[in-house]
Amino acid sequence: MMIGLAIDLQSVLPQTIVALCTRPHSLGDSIALHAVLLPTTNILMFVSGLVAAFYSAWPSCGHRETWSQRALFLLPYVGCSVAMLIGMFLSEWFAPQVARHLGMTWSVPTMIGAMAVGMAGGMASWAALDALAANAIRIRSPG
């Protein structure tokens, strides 16, 4: 996320992003803001989750997996990356409103912190859903 943000900030001023984040807007506008102003941030954050999965958890079965087996292995990590993006979108949309109601000043460090918290919240949500799904499968399977 931070590498992508550093790249994106070469073409847009941080203060511009902060100003756009603090004006009232919908969740759809938040997603559009991310797509237009922070494309590299979002793409690198998404891809880095897949790269981490590939290098840290790739099954080493001693045989060649088919492309469909590889795709099935990566599917949960795609879900986690999507949940991280959703968390970032939600935090960008919701956090400035909370800050405004609390009388806090919305700034670049606050924005980056909110994005990181949203991303972590998305990962935690996905991990919880994954654990619930694994538990449900374990309960239903015989033996």
PDB file of C-alpha atoms in Angstrom:
ATOM      1  CA  MET A   1       0.000   0.000   0.000  1.00  0.00           C
ATOM      2  CA  MET A   2       2.710   2.481   0.979  1.00  0.00           C
ATOM      3  CA  ILE A   3       4.792   1.910  -2.171  1.00  0.00           C
ATOM      4  CA  GLY A   4       1.712   2.436  -4.326  1.00  0.00           C
ATOM      5  CA  LEU A   5       0.775   5.531  -2.345  1.00  0.00           C
ATOM      6  CA  ALA A   6       4.262   6.978  -2.851  1.00  0.00           C
ATOM      7  CA  ILE A   7       3.894   6.421  -6.601  1.00  0.00           C
ATOM      8  CA  ASP A   8       0.364   7.867  -6.728  1.00  0.00           C
ATOM      9  CA  LEU A   9       1.432  10.955  -4.776  1.00  0.00           C
ATOM     10  CA  GLN A  10       3.754  11.856  -7.653  1.00  0.00           C
ATOM     11  CA  SER A  11       0.702  12.849  -9.697  1.00  0.00           C
ATOM     12  CA  VAL A  12      -1.695  14.185  -7.053  1.00  0.00           C
ATOM     13  CA  LEU A  13      -1.055  16.318  -3.989  1.00  0.00           C
ATOM     14  CA  PRO A  14      -1.834  14.686  -0.632  1.00  0.00           C
ATOM     15  CA  GLN A  15      -3.820  17.767   0.354  1.00  0.00           C
ATOM     16  CA  THR A  16      -6.053  17.261  -2.682  1.00  0.00           C
ATOM     17  CA  ILE A  17      -6.857  13.724  -1.555  1.00  0.00           C
ATOM     18  CA  VAL A  18      -7.499  14.916   2.002  1.00  0.00           C
ATOM     19  CA  ALA A  19      -9.806  17.680   0.745  1.00  0.00           C
ATOM     20  CA  LEU A  20     -11.764  15.246  -1.423  1.00  0.00           C
ATOM     21  CA  CYS A  21     -12.027  12.708   1.403  1.00  0.00           C
ATOM     22  CA  THR A  22     -13.438  15.247   3.850  1.00  0.00           C
ATOM     23  CA  ARG A  23     -16.243  16.546   1.673  1.00  0.00           C
ATOM     24  CA  PRO A  24     -19.519  14.636   1.989  1.00  0.00           C
ATOM     25  CA  HIS A  25     -19.680  11.775  -0.496  1.00  0.00           C
ATOM     26  CA  SER A  26     -21.157   8.317  -0.935  1.00  0.00           C
ATOM     27  CA  LEU A  27     -19.405   4.974  -0.663  1.00  0.00           C
ATOM     28  CA  GLY A  28     -19.574   4.750  -4.466  1.00  0.00           C
ATOM     29  CA  ASP A  29     -17.776   8.096  -4.673  1.00  0.00           C
ATOM     30  CA  SER A  30     -15.147   6.713  -2.294  1.00  0.00           C
ATOM     31  CA  ILE A  31     -14.498   3.784  -4.614  1.00  0.00           C
ATOM     32  CA  ALA A  32     -14.319   6.148  -7.591  1.00  0.00           C
ATOM     33  CA  LEU A  33     -11.876   8.422  -5.704  1.00  0.00           C
ATOM     34  CA  HIS A  34      -9.621   5.444  -5.039  1.00  0.00           C
ATOM     35  CA  ALA A  35      -9.806   4.281  -8.651  1.00  0.00           C
ATOM     36  CA  VAL A  36      -8.997   7.703 -10.101  1.00  0.00           C
ATOM     37  CA  LEU A  37      -6.573   9.164  -7.547  1.00  0.00           C
ATOM     38  CA  LEU A  38      -4.913   6.082  -6.058  1.00  0.00           C
ATOM     39  CA  PRO A  39      -4.849   3.366  -8.710  1.00  0.00           C
ATOM     40  CA  THR A  40      -1.312   2.171  -7.967  1.00  0.00           C
ATOM     41  CA  THR A  41      -2.011   2.061  -4.225  1.00  0.00           C
ATOM     42  CA  ASN A  42      -4.969  -0.229  -4.776  1.00  0.00           C
ATOM     43  CA  ILE A  43      -3.361  -2.425  -7.422  1.00  0.00           C
ATOM     44  CA  LEU A  44      -0.150  -2.984  -5.449  1.00  0.00           C
ATOM     45  CA  MET A  45      -2.065  -3.662  -2.231  1.00  0.00           C
ATOM     46  CA  PHE A  46      -4.194  -6.265  -4.028  1.00  0.00           C
ATOM     47  CA  VAL A  47      -1.287  -7.911  -5.845  1.00  0.00           C
ATOM     48  CA  SER A  48       0.973  -7.946  -2.783  1.00  0.00           C
ATOM     49  CA  GLY A  49      -1.533 -10.149  -0.969  1.00  0.00           C
ATOM     50  CA  LEU A  50      -1.376 -12.655  -3.813  1.00  0.00           C
ATOM     51  CA  VAL A  51       2.423 -12.517  -3.999  1.00  0.00           C
ATOM     52  CA  ALA A  52       2.671 -13.111  -0.250  1.00  0.00           C
ATOM     53  CA  ALA A  53       0.366 -16.117  -0.590  1.00  0.00           C
ATOM     54  CA  PHE A  54       2.383 -17.492  -3.472  1.00  0.00           C
ATOM     55  CA  TYR A  55       5.709 -17.323  -1.649  1.00  0.00           C
ATOM     56  CA  SER A  56       4.647 -18.178   1.893  1.00  0.00           C
ATOM     57  CA  ALA A  57       1.893 -20.748   1.552  1.00  0.00           C
ATOM     58  CA  TRP A  58       2.243 -22.404  -1.852  1.00  0.00           C
ATOM     59  CA  PRO A  59       1.700 -26.135  -1.338  1.00  0.00           C
ATOM     60  CA  SER A  60       4.794 -28.202  -1.957  1.00  0.00           C
ATOM     61  CA  CYS A  61       3.305 -31.559  -2.833  1.00  0.00           C
ATOM     62  CA  GLY A  62       6.268 -32.805  -4.814  1.00  0.00           C
ATOM     63  CA  HIS A  63       4.237 -32.934  -8.019  1.00  0.00           C
ATOM     64  CA  ARG A  64       3.027 -30.434 -10.539  1.00  0.00           C
ATOM     65  CA  GLU A  65      -0.340 -28.943  -9.799  1.00  0.00           C
ATOM     66  CA  THR A  66      -2.739 -28.215 -12.623  1.00  0.00           C
ATOM     67  CA  TRP A  67      -3.741 -24.625 -13.349  1.00  0.00           C
ATOM     68  CA  SER A  68      -7.178 -25.287 -11.857  1.00  0.00           C
ATOM     69  CA  GLN A  69      -5.567 -26.552  -8.617  1.00  0.00           C
ATOM     70  CA  ARG A  70      -3.374 -23.448  -8.484  1.00  0.00           C
ATOM     71  CA  ALA A  71      -6.376 -21.209  -9.070  1.00  0.00           C
ATOM     72  CA  LEU A  72      -8.318 -22.930  -6.287  1.00  0.00           C
ATOM     73  CA  PHE A  73      -5.352 -22.495  -3.951  1.00  0.00           C
ATOM     74  CA  LEU A  74      -5.171 -18.749  -4.672  1.00  0.00           C
ATOM     75  CA  LEU A  75      -8.933 -18.153  -4.459  1.00  0.00           C
ATOM     76  CA  PRO A  76      -9.011 -17.516  -0.684  1.00  0.00           C
ATOM     77  CA  TYR A  77      -6.140 -15.059  -1.051  1.00  0.00           C
ATOM     78  CA  VAL A  78      -8.016 -13.179  -3.765  1.00  0.00           C
ATOM     79  CA  GLY A  79     -10.942 -12.980  -1.335  1.00  0.00           C
ATOM     80  CA  CYS A  80      -8.655 -11.606   1.364  1.00  0.00           C
ATOM     81  CA  SER A  81      -7.234  -8.985  -1.018  1.00  0.00           C
ATOM     82  CA  VAL A  82     -10.764  -7.954  -2.004  1.00  0.00           C
ATOM     83  CA  ALA A  83     -11.708  -7.695   1.692  1.00  0.00           C
ATOM     84  CA  MET A  84      -8.651  -5.482   2.259  1.00  0.00           C
ATOM     85  CA  LEU A  85      -9.737  -3.173  -0.582  1.00  0.00           C
ATOM     86  CA  ILE A  86     -13.268  -3.020   0.808  1.00  0.00           C
ATOM     87  CA  GLY A  87     -11.843  -2.152   4.226  1.00  0.00           C
ATOM     88  CA  MET A  88      -9.797   0.681   2.702  1.00  0.00           C
ATOM     89  CA  PHE A  89     -12.808   2.022   0.810  1.00  0.00           C
ATOM     90  CA  LEU A  90     -14.990   1.884   3.921  1.00  0.00           C
ATOM     91  CA  SER A  91     -12.384   3.584   6.094  1.00  0.00           C
ATOM     92  CA  GLU A  92     -11.829   6.360   3.546  1.00  0.00           C
ATOM     93  CA  TRP A  93     -15.548   6.933   3.421  1.00  0.00           C
ATOM     94  CA  PHE A  94     -16.390   6.554   7.116  1.00  0.00           C
ATOM     95  CA  ALA A  95     -13.319   7.792   9.011  1.00  0.00           C
ATOM     96  CA  PRO A  96     -13.468  11.460   7.864  1.00  0.00           C
ATOM     97  CA  GLN A  97     -17.094  11.602   8.994  1.00  0.00           C
ATOM     98  CA  VAL A  98     -16.165  10.231  12.418  1.00  0.00           C
ATOM     99  CA  ALA A  99     -13.225  12.630  12.670  1.00  0.00           C
ATOM    100  CA  ARG A 100     -15.467  15.568  11.779  1.00  0.00           C
ATOM    101  CA  HIS A 101     -18.015  14.589  14.447  1.00  0.00           C
ATOM    102  CA  LEU A 102     -15.224  14.241  17.019  1.00  0.00           C
ATOM    103  CA  GLY A 103     -13.761  17.634  16.075  1.00  0.00           C
ATOM    104  CA  MET A 104     -10.534  16.088  14.779  1.00  0.00           C
ATOM    105  CA  THR A 105      -8.551  17.512  11.887  1.00  0.00           C
ATOM    106  CA  TRP A 106      -8.321  15.191   8.905  1.00  0.00           C
ATOM    107  CA  SER A 107      -4.737  15.164   7.640  1.00  0.00           C
ATOM    108  CA  VAL A 108      -2.466  13.045   5.447  1.00  0.00           C
ATOM    109  CA  PRO A 109      -1.117  10.949   8.371  1.00  0.00           C
ATOM    110  CA  THR A 110      -4.670  10.436   9.658  1.00  0.00           C
ATOM    111  CA  MET A 111      -5.785   9.381   6.176  1.00  0.00           C
ATOM    112  CA  ILE A 112      -2.908   6.892   5.800  1.00  0.00           C
ATOM    113  CA  GLY A 113      -3.603   5.516   9.271  1.00  0.00           C
ATOM    114  CA  ALA A 114      -7.293   5.112   8.475  1.00  0.00           C
ATOM    115  CA  MET A 115      -6.468   3.316   5.222  1.00  0.00           C
ATOM    116  CA  ALA A 116      -4.119   0.945   7.073  1.00  0.00           C
ATOM    117  CA  VAL A 117      -6.722   0.291   9.766  1.00  0.00           C
ATOM    118  CA  GLY A 118      -9.342  -0.362   7.086  1.00  0.00           C
ATOM    119  CA  MET A 119      -7.007  -2.731   5.280  1.00  0.00           C
ATOM    120  CA  ALA A 120      -6.228  -4.585   8.532  1.00  0.00           C
ATOM    121  CA  GLY A 121      -9.935  -4.687   9.354  1.00  0.00           C
ATOM    122  CA  GLY A 122     -10.631  -6.236   5.955  1.00  0.00           C
ATOM    123  CA  MET A 123      -7.965  -8.882   6.550  1.00  0.00           C
ATOM    124  CA  ALA A 124      -9.310  -9.615  10.030  1.00  0.00           C
ATOM    125  CA  SER A 125     -12.860  -9.893   8.675  1.00  0.00           C
ATOM    126  CA  TRP A 126     -11.710 -12.309   5.992  1.00  0.00           C
ATOM    127  CA  ALA A 127      -9.744 -14.375   8.529  1.00  0.00           C
ATOM    128  CA  ALA A 128     -12.828 -14.589  10.756  1.00  0.00           C
ATOM    129  CA  LEU A 129     -15.021 -15.670   7.830  1.00  0.00           C
ATOM    130  CA  ASP A 130     -12.396 -18.201   6.773  1.00  0.00           C
ATOM    131  CA  ALA A 131     -12.239 -19.647  10.302  1.00  0.00           C
ATOM    132  CA  LEU A 132     -16.032 -19.844  10.487  1.00  0.00           C
ATOM    133  CA  ALA A 133     -16.184 -21.610   7.126  1.00  0.00           C
ATOM    134  CA  ALA A 134     -13.456 -24.083   8.152  1.00  0.00           C
ATOM    135  CA  ASN A 135     -15.277 -24.777  11.410  1.00  0.00           C
ATOM    136  CA  ALA A 136     -18.584 -25.317   9.582  1.00  0.00           C
ATOM    137  CA  ILE A 137     -16.915 -27.758   7.193  1.00  0.00           C
ATOM    138  CA  ARG A 138     -15.268 -29.604  10.084  1.00  0.00           C
ATOM    139  CA  ILE A 139     -18.583 -29.905  11.949  1.00  0.00           C
ATOM    140  CA  ARG A 140     -20.414 -31.221   8.862  1.00  0.00           C
ATOM    141  CA  SER A 141     -17.815 -33.725   7.716  1.00  0.00           C
ATOM    142  CA  PRO A 142     -18.288 -37.260   8.999  1.00  0.00           C
ATOM    143  CA  GLY A 143     -15.708 -38.905  11.194  1.00  0.00           C
TER     144      GLY A 143
END
